[in-house]
Every structure is written in structure tokens, then in C-alpha cells.
Tab-separated table of C-alpha atoms and ligand atoms in Angstrom:
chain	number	residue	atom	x	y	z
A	8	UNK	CA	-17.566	17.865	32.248
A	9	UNK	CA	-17.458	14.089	31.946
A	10	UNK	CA	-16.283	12.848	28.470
A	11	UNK	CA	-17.670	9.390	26.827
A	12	UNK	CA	-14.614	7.281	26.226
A	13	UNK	CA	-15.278	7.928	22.554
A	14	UNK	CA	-15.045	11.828	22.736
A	15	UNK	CA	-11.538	11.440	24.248
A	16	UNK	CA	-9.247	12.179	21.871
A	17	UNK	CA	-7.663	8.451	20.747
A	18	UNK	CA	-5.210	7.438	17.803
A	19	UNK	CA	-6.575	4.196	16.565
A	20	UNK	CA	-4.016	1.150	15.683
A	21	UNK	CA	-6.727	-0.064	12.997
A	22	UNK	CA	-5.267	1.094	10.247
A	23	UNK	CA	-3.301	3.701	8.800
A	24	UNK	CA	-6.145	5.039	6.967
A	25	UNK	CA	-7.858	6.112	10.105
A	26	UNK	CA	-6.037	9.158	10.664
A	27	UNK	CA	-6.125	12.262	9.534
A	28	UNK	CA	-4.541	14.676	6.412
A	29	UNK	CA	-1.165	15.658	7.603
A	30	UNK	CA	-0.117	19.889	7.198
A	31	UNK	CA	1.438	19.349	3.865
A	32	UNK	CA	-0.892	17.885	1.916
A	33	UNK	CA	-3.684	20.241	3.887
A	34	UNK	CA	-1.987	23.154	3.033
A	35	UNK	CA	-1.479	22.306	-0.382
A	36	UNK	CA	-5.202	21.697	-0.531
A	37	UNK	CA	-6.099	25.350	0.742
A	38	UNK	CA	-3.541	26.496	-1.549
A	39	UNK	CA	-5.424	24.776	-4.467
A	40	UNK	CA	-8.463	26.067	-3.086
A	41	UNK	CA	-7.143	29.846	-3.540
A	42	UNK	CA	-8.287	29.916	-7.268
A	43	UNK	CA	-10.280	28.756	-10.475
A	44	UNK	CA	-8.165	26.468	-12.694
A	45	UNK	CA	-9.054	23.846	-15.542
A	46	UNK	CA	-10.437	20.800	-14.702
A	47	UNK	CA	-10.297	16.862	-15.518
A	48	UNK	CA	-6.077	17.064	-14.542
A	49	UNK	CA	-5.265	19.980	-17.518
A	50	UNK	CA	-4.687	22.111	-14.178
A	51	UNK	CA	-1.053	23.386	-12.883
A	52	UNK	CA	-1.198	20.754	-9.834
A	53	UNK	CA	-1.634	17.978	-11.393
A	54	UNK	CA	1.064	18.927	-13.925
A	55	UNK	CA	3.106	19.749	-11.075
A	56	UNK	CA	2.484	16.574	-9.206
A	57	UNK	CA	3.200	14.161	-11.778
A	58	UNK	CA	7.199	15.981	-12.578
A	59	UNK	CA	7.541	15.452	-8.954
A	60	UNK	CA	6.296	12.107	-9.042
A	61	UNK	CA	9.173	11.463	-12.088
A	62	UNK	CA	11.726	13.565	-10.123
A	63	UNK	CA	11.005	11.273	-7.112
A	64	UNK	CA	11.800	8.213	-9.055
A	65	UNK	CA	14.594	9.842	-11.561
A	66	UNK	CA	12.814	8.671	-14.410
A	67	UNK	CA	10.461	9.624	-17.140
A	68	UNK	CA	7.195	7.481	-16.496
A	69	UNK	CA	3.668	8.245	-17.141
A	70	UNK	CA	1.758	9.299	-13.704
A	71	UNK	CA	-2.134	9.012	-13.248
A	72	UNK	CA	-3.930	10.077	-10.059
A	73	UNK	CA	-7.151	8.284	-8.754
A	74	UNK	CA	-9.290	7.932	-5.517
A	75	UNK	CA	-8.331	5.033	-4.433
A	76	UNK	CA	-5.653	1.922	-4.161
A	77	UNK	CA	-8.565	-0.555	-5.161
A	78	UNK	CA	-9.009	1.051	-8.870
A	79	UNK	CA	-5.211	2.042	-8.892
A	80	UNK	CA	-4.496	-1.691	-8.567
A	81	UNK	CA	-7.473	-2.850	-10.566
A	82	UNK	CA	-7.021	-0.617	-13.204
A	83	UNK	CA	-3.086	-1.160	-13.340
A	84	UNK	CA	-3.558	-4.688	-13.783
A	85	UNK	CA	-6.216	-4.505	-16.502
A	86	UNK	CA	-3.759	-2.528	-18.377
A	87	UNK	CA	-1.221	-5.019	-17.868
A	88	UNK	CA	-2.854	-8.038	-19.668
A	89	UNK	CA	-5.854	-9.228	-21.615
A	90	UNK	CA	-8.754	-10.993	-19.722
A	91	UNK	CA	-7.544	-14.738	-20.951
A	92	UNK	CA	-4.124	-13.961	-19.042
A	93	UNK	CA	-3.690	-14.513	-15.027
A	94	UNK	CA	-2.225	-12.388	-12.338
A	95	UNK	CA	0.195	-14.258	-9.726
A	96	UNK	CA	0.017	-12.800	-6.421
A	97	UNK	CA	0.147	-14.075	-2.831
A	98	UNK	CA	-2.776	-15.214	-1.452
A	99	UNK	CA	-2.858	-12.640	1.350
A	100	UNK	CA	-2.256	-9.909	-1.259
A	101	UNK	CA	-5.066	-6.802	-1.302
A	102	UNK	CA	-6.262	-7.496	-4.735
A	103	UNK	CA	-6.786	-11.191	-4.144
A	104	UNK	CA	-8.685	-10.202	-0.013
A	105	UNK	CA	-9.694	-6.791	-0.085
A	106	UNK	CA	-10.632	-5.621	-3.463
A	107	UNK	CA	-14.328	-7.184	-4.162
A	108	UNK	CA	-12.984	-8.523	-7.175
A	109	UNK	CA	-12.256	-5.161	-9.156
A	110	UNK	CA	-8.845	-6.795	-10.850
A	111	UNK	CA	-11.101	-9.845	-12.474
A	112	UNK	CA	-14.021	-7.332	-13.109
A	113	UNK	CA	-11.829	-4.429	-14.674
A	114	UNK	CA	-9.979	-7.080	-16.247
A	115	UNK	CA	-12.842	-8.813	-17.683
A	116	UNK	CA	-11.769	-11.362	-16.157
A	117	UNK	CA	-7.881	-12.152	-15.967
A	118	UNK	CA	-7.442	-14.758	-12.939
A	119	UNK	CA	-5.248	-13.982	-9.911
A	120	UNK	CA	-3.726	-17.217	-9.479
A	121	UNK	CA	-2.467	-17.377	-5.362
A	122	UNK	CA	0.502	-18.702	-4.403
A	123	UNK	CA	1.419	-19.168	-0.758
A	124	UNK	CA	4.700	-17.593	1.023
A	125	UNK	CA	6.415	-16.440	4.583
A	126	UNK	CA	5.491	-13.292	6.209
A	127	UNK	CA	4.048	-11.915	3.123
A	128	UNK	CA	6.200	-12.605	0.485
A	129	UNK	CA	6.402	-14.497	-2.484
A	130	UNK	CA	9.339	-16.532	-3.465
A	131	UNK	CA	11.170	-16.969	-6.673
A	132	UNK	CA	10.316	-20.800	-7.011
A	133	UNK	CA	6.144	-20.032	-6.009
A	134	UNK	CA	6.257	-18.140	-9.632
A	135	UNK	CA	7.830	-21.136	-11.501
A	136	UNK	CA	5.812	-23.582	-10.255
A	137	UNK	CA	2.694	-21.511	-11.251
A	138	UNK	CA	4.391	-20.802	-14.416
A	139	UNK	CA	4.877	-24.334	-15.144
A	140	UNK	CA	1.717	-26.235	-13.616
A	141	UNK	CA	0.101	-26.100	-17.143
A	142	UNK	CA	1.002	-24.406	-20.046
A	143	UNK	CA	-1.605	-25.673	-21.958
A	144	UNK	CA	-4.863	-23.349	-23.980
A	145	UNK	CA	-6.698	-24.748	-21.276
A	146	UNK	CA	-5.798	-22.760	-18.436
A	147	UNK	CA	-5.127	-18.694	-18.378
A	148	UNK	CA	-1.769	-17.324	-19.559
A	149	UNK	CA	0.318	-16.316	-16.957
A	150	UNK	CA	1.229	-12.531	-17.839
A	151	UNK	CA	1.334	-10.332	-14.303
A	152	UNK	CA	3.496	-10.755	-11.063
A	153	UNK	CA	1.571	-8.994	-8.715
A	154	UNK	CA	3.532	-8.122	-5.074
A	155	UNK	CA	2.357	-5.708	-2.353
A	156	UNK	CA	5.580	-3.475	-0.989
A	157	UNK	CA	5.186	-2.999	1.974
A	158	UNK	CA	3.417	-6.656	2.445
A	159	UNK	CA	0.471	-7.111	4.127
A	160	UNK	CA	2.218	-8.395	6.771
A	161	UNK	CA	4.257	-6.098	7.523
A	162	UNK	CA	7.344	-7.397	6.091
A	163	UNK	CA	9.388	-5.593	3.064
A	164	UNK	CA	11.247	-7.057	0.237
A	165	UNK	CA	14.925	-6.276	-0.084
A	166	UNK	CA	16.512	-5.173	-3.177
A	167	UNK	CA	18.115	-8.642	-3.422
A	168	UNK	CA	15.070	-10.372	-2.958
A	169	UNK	CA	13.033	-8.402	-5.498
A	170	UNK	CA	16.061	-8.632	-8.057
A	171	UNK	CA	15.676	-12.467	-7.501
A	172	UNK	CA	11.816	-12.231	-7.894
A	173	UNK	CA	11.896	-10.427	-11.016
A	174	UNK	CA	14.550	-12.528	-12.661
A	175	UNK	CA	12.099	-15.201	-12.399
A	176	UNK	CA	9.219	-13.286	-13.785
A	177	UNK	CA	11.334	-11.821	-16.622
A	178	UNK	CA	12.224	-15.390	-17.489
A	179	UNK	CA	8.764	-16.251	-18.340
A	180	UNK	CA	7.829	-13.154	-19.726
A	181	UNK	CA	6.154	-11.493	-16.706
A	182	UNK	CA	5.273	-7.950	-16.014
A	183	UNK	CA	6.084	-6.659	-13.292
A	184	UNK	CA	3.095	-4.964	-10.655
A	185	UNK	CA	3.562	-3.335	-7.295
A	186	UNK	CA	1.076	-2.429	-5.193
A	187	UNK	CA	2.293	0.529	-3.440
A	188	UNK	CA	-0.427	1.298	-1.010
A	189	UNK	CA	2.414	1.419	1.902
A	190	UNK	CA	5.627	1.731	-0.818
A	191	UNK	CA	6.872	4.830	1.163
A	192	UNK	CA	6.773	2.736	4.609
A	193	UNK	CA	9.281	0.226	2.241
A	194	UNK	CA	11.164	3.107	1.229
A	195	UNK	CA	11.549	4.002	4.380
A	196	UNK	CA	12.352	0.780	6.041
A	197	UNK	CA	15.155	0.029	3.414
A	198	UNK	CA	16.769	3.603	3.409
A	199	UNK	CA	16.634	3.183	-0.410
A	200	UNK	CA	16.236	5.547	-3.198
A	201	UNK	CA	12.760	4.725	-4.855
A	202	UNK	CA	14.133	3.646	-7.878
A	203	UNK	CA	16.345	1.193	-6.757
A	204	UNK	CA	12.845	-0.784	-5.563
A	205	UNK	CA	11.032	0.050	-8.347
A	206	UNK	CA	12.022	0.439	-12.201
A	207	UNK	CA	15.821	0.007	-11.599
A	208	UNK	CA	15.104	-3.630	-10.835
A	209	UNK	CA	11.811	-4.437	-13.000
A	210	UNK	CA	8.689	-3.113	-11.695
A	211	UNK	CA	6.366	-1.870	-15.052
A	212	UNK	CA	3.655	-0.577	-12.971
A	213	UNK	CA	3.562	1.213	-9.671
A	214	UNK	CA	0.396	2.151	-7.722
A	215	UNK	CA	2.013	4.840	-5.334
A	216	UNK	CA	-0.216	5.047	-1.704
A	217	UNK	CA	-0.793	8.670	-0.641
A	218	UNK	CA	-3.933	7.647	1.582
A	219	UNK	CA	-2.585	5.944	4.202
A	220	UNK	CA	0.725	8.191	3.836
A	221	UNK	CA	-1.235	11.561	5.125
A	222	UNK	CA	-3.202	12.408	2.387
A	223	UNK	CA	-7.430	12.688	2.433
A	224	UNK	CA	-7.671	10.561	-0.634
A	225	UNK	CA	-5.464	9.287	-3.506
A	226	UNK	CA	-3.167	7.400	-5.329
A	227	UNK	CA	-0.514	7.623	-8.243
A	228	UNK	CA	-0.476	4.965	-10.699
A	229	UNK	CA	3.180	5.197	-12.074
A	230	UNK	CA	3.830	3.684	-15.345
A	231	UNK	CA	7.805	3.104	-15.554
A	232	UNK	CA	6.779	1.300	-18.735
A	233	UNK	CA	5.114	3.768	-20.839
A	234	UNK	CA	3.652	1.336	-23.415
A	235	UNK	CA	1.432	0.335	-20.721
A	236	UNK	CA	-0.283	3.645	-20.217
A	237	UNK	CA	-1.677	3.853	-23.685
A	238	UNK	CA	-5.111	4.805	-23.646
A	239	UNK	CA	-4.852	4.822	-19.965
A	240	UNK	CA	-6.641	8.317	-19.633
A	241	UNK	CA	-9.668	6.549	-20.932
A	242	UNK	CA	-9.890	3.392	-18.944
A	243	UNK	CA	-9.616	6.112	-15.513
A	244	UNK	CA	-12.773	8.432	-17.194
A	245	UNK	CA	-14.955	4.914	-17.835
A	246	UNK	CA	-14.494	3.492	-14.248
A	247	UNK	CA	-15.437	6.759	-12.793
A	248	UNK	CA	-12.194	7.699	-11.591
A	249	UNK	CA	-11.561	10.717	-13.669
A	250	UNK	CA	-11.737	14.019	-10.737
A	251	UNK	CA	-13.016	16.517	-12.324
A	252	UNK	CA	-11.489	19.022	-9.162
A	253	UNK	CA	-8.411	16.648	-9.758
A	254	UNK	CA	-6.248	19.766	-8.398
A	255	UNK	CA	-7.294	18.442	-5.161
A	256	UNK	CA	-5.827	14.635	-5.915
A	257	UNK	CA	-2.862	16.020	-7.152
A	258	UNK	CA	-1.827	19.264	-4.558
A	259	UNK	CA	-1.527	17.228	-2.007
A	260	UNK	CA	1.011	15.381	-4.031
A	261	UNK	CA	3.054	18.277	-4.479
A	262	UNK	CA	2.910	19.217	-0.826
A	263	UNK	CA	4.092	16.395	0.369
A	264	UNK	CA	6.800	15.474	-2.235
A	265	UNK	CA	8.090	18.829	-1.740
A	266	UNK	CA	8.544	19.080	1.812
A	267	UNK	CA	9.709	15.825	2.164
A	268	UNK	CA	6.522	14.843	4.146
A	269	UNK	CA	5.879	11.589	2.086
A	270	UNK	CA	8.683	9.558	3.518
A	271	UNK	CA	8.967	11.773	6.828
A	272	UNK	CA	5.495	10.417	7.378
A	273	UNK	CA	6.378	6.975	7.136
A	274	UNK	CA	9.594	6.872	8.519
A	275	UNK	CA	7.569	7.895	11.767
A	276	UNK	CA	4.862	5.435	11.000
A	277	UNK	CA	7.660	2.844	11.182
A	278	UNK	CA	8.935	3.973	14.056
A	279	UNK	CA	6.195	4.181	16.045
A	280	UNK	CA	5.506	0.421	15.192
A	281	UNK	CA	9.306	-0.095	15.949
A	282	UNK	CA	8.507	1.095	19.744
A	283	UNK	CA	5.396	-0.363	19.634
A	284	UNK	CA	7.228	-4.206	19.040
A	285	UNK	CA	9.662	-3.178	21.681
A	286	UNK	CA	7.180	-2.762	24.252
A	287	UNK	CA	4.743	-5.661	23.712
A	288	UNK	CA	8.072	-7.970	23.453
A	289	UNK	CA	8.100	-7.255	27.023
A	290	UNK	CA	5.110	-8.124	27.874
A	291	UNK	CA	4.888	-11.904	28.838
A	292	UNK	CA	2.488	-13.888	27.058
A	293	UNK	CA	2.074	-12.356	23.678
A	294	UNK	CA	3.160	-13.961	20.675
A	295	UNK	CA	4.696	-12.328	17.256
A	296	UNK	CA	2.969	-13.013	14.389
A	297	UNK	CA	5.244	-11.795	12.007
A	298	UNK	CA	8.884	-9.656	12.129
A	299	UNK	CA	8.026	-6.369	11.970
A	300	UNK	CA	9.602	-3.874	9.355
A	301	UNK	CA	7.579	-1.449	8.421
A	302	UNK	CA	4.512	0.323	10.330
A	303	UNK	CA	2.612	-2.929	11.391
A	304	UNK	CA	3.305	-4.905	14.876
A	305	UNK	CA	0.947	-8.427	14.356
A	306	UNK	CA	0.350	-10.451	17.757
A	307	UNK	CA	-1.694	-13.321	18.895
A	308	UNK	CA	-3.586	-12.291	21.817
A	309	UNK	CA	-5.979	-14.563	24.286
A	310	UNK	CA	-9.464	-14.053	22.995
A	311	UNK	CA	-10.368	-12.429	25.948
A	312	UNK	CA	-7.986	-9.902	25.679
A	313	UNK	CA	-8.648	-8.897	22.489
A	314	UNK	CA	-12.521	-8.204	23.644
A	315	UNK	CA	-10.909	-6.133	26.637
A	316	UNK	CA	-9.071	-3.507	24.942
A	317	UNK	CA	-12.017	-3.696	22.366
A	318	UNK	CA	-13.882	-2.479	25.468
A	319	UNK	CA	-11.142	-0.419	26.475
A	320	UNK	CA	-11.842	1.458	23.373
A	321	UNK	CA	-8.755	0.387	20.788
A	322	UNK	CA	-9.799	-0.240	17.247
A	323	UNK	CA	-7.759	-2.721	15.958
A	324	UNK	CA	-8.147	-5.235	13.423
A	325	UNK	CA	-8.390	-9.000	14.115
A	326	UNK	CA	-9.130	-10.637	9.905
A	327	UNK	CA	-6.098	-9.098	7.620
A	328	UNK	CA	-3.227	-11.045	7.156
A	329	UNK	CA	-2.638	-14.428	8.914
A	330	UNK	CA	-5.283	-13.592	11.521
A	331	UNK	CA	-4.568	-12.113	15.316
A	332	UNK	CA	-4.474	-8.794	16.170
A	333	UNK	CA	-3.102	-5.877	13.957
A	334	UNK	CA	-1.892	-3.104	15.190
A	335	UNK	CA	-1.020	-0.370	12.206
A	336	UNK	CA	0.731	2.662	12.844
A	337	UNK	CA	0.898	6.195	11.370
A	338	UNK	CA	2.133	9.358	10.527
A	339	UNK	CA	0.268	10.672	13.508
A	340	UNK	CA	0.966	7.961	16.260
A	341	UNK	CA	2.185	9.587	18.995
A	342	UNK	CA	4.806	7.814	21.846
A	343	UNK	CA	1.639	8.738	24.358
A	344	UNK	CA	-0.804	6.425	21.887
A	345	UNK	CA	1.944	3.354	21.572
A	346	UNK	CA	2.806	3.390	25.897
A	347	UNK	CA	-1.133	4.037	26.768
A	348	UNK	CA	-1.586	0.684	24.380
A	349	UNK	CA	1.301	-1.036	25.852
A	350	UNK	CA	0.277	-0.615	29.319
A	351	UNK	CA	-3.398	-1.785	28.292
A	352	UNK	CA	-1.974	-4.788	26.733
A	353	UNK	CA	0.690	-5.572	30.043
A	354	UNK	CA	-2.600	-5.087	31.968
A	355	UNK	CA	-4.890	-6.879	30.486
A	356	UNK	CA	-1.880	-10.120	30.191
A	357	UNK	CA	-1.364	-10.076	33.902
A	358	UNK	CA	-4.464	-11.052	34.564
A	359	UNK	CA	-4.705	-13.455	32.142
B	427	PLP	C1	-5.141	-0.058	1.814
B	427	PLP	C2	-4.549	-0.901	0.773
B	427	PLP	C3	-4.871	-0.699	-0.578
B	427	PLP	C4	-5.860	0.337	-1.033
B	427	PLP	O1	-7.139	0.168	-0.529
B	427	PLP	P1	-8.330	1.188	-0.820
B	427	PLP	O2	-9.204	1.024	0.358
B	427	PLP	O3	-8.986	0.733	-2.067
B	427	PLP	O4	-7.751	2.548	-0.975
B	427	PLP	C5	-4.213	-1.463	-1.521
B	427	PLP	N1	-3.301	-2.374	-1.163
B	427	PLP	C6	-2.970	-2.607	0.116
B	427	PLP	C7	-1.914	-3.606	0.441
B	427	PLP	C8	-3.591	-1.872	1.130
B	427	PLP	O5	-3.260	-2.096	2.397
């Protein structure tokens, strides 16, 4: 039988949220499945999943589980400040790019105010000079330092450099906000314990990825400063993302925290993009984007190579970040998926 190139079966380098559930959080959904319990989160999972959550991070903190890393973030940062304060972030962050303006709306209306900065990340001095461009009734109050660990680009910061960061944003009164959506691919990349990334050195608010980790659907917002959770519950039921099944946000949670899958499943993401940068650094012609450190490789490919592979049949995308060609790895990427790409790529250069 002849397949269609589409019915062969293909890992993607789109994104990471183009694969599939792992086993651990798919068993722990079947195992949810296996019974009636009490909905809207007063269920044993979701109890369950939020002590692992606080074993995870050796702390108590209040943990909230939602669809998605858009009203994670959104609703974090609403939380965070009132809607005459501003958000700093980078200007490639998610909330600022990808996010259809959810923070500002959820907010009623906070303002992200962008700074620039290399591969990714912002730098202590960015958040001074936004502090101290006006301080004036005139312009939104600075209140939220919003970073993205993993970056978008790929890039992680180091303990040092977020002890640095936060410094600056305690010494103008900042809270601290992490968007998560890839925090395990940080963990992972640093060979840190998550608390040494997250409260230990400032971070209020946490929105922990499980999506693109393995999971269907999901995301823990994890309040290391509890103040900031009041009257959370509410603010989750009024933007709609109160589950009313929320056993099935939360088991996979527990399957994955327990076995260990959460940062196994990165740590192979990573390492797939690891051999991934090996092999197209041996490929003449392409050109890095960005140092690699977690589970994205970003390369600047002729134009009509690009359209090949496209034709080829790789998904990749070609408008996040700083622009060329992303390729995203996963908990699924196999060494197969990274060579067959490789080869494509060496290909498709040599004729170039
Ligand atoms: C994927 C992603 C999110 C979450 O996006 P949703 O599609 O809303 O789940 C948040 N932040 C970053 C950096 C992401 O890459």
C-alpha cells in the first residue's frame, strides 16, 4: 500500500506542543478515569497534585491548575498588580507576542512595558532604565518583572543571573513573575533543584508548563507568595478556567511528578535539541541564531530551503523569536526524527 507523506508516521520540530501525552500522565488519566469523585478540584488528585507540586519545590505555596499557559500567565499577572501598574518583560516574551492580549485584558489593563535583550534575556540595567524613565502619575507604575524560563529563545537564565535580575527588581519594589511554560527544560538544563530558580532567589509567582512537558493539557500556577493567591479560586471560576473534571488537570500531575517523568521528559527534549545543534553545525551554510540550551536549535536558512523541507513535509516554525527557522524538540523526539532532519537539511544546503 502506498502511504501519503502525511500518513507516515513523522515527529514534527514545530513545537513541543505537537506531540503527544507521554505514559505517565496517560496512565494517571485512566487511573482517574477508574471512578466517580467530587468535582471543581475538591477531588483526591488534585489534592494530591498540588503536595507534590510543594514537595517538588520544598516549600509551602499555593498551587492552582488551569488549561492553559495563556490564562496561567494572564491570570498570574492580574493577581500581581492593579490595572494602573505595568508589567516589564522582554519584548519577545509570550505574554507580550503570543497571548492576544489576555495580561492587559485580565488585568484591566496593566501595560507590559518591553524592554529589549540578548538571546532572550533581560538584563539587570533594561529594568532600571524602565524603572526610572518616568516616575511621574502620568505614566503606569511599574509593579511586575515578567521573564520566560526557559526563554523563547532557547536560552536559560543561570542562578547568578536571575539573583542579579531580581536584586534589581526587589530594589524598586518589583514582583517577581516566571513564565514557566518550558521551566522543567531550565531545570533540566541547569541540573538545579527547582527552588534554587524559583522562590529561593525571588520569584512570587510561577506558571509551571505541563503541556509542552507530556501532558494533554495544563498548567500549575504556583504561588510561592501566598498573599498573592487571595481570592485566586475566584478569578480561575470567572475566566472560565475552573475544570469541573479537574481530576483530569491534576492526575496527570501526579503521574508525572511521581515517576520522575516531568524532568525525564525534558532532559530528553534537551537532548535531542543538543544532537540536533551538533548535526546542523556540520552542515556548511547554516547559521545559529541563538546558543542553544534547552530544547530549541534556531537557524537561518536560505528561503528556498526553508520551502523545501516545508515540501519535504517538516513543520517547523519560521515567526517566534528573532525570526528564521525553529526547530523545538520533545519528550518524544527520537535520534531517527533529529538524523532524518539533519540529512534533509545537509541535502537541501548542498545544492544550494
Ligand atoms: C507555549 C507557551 C506558553 C503557553 O501557551 P498556551 O498556548 O496558552 O498554552 C506560555 N509561554 C511560553 C513561553 C510558551 O512557549
Amino acid at each position: 500500500m502506498t502511504q501519503t507523506r502525511d500518513s507516515i508516521r513523522r515527529h514534527h520540530f514545530a513545537s513541543d506542543n505537537y506531540s503527544g501525552i507521554c505514559p505517565e500522565a496517560w496512565q494517571a488519566m485512566a487511573e482517574a478515569n477508574a471512578n466517580h469523585v467530587s468535582s471543581y478540584g475538591d477531588d483526591p488528585w488534585t489534592q494530591q497534585a498540588a503536595d507534590l507540586v510543594r514537595d517538588l519545590f520544598e516549600v509551602e505555596c499555593e498551587v492552582f491548575f488551569v488549561f492553559n499557559g495563556t490564562s496561567a500567565n494572564a491570570l498570574a499577572l492580574a493577581a500581581m498588580c492593579q490595572s494602573y501598574h505595568s508589567i516589564i518583560c522582554h519584548e519577545l516574551a509570550h505574554v507580550e507576542t503570543d497571548e492576544c492580549g489576555a495580561p492587559e485584558f485580565f488585568s484591566n489593563g496593566s501595560k507590559l512595558l518591553l524592554v529589549p535583550g540578548d538571546q532572550g534575556r533581560i538584563q539587570p540595567d533594561a529594568i532600571k532604565a524602565t524603572v526610572k524613565k518616568r516616575n511621574d502619575i502620568h505614566y503606569p507604575k511599574p509593579r511586575v518583572l515578567s521573564i520566560t524560563q526557559a526563554t523563547e529563545m532557547g536560552s536559560v537564565y543561570s542562578v547568578s543571573q536571575l539573583q542579579e535580575l531580581f536584586e534589581m527588581a526587589r530594589r524598586f519594589d518589583l514582583r517577581v513573575h516566571m513564565d514557566g511554560a518550558r521551566f522543567a527544560n531550565a531545570v533540566a538544563a541547569l541540573k538545579v533543584a527547582p527552588k534554587e530558580i524559583t522562590w529561593k532567589v525571588g520569584v512570587d509567582v510561577l506558571c509551571f508548563g505541563g503541556t509542552k512537558n507530556g501532558m494533554a493539557v495544563g498548567e500549575a500556577i504556583v504561588f510561592f507568595k501566598k498573599d498573592l493567591a487571595h481570592e485566586f479560586a475566584y478569578r480561575c471560576k470567572q475566566a472560565g478556567q475552573l475544570a469541573s473534571k479537574m481530576r483530569f488537570l491534576a492526575a496527570p500531575w501526579v503521574g508525572m511528578i511521581k515517576s520522575g517523568a516531568w524532568l525525564r521528559n525534558a532532559e530528553h527534549a534537551n537532548a535531542a535539541a543538543e544532537k540536533l545543534e551538533l548535526g546542523l553545525k556540520s552542515v556548511p551554510g547554516v547559521e545559529f541564531l541563538a546558543a542553544r540550551q534547552a530544547n530549541s536549535v534556531f537557524v537561518r536558512l536560505p528561503v528556498p530551503v526553508a520551502a523545501e523541507l516545508r515540501e519535504r513535509g517538516w513543520k517547523f516554525y519560521t515567526f517566534i523569536g528573532a525570526g528564521g527557522a525553529r526547530f523545538m524538540c520533545t519528550w518524544d523526539t527520537s535520534d531517527q526524527d533529529v538524523e532524518a532532519l539533519i540529512a534533509d537539511v545537509r541535502d537541501l544546503m548542498a545544492g544550494q
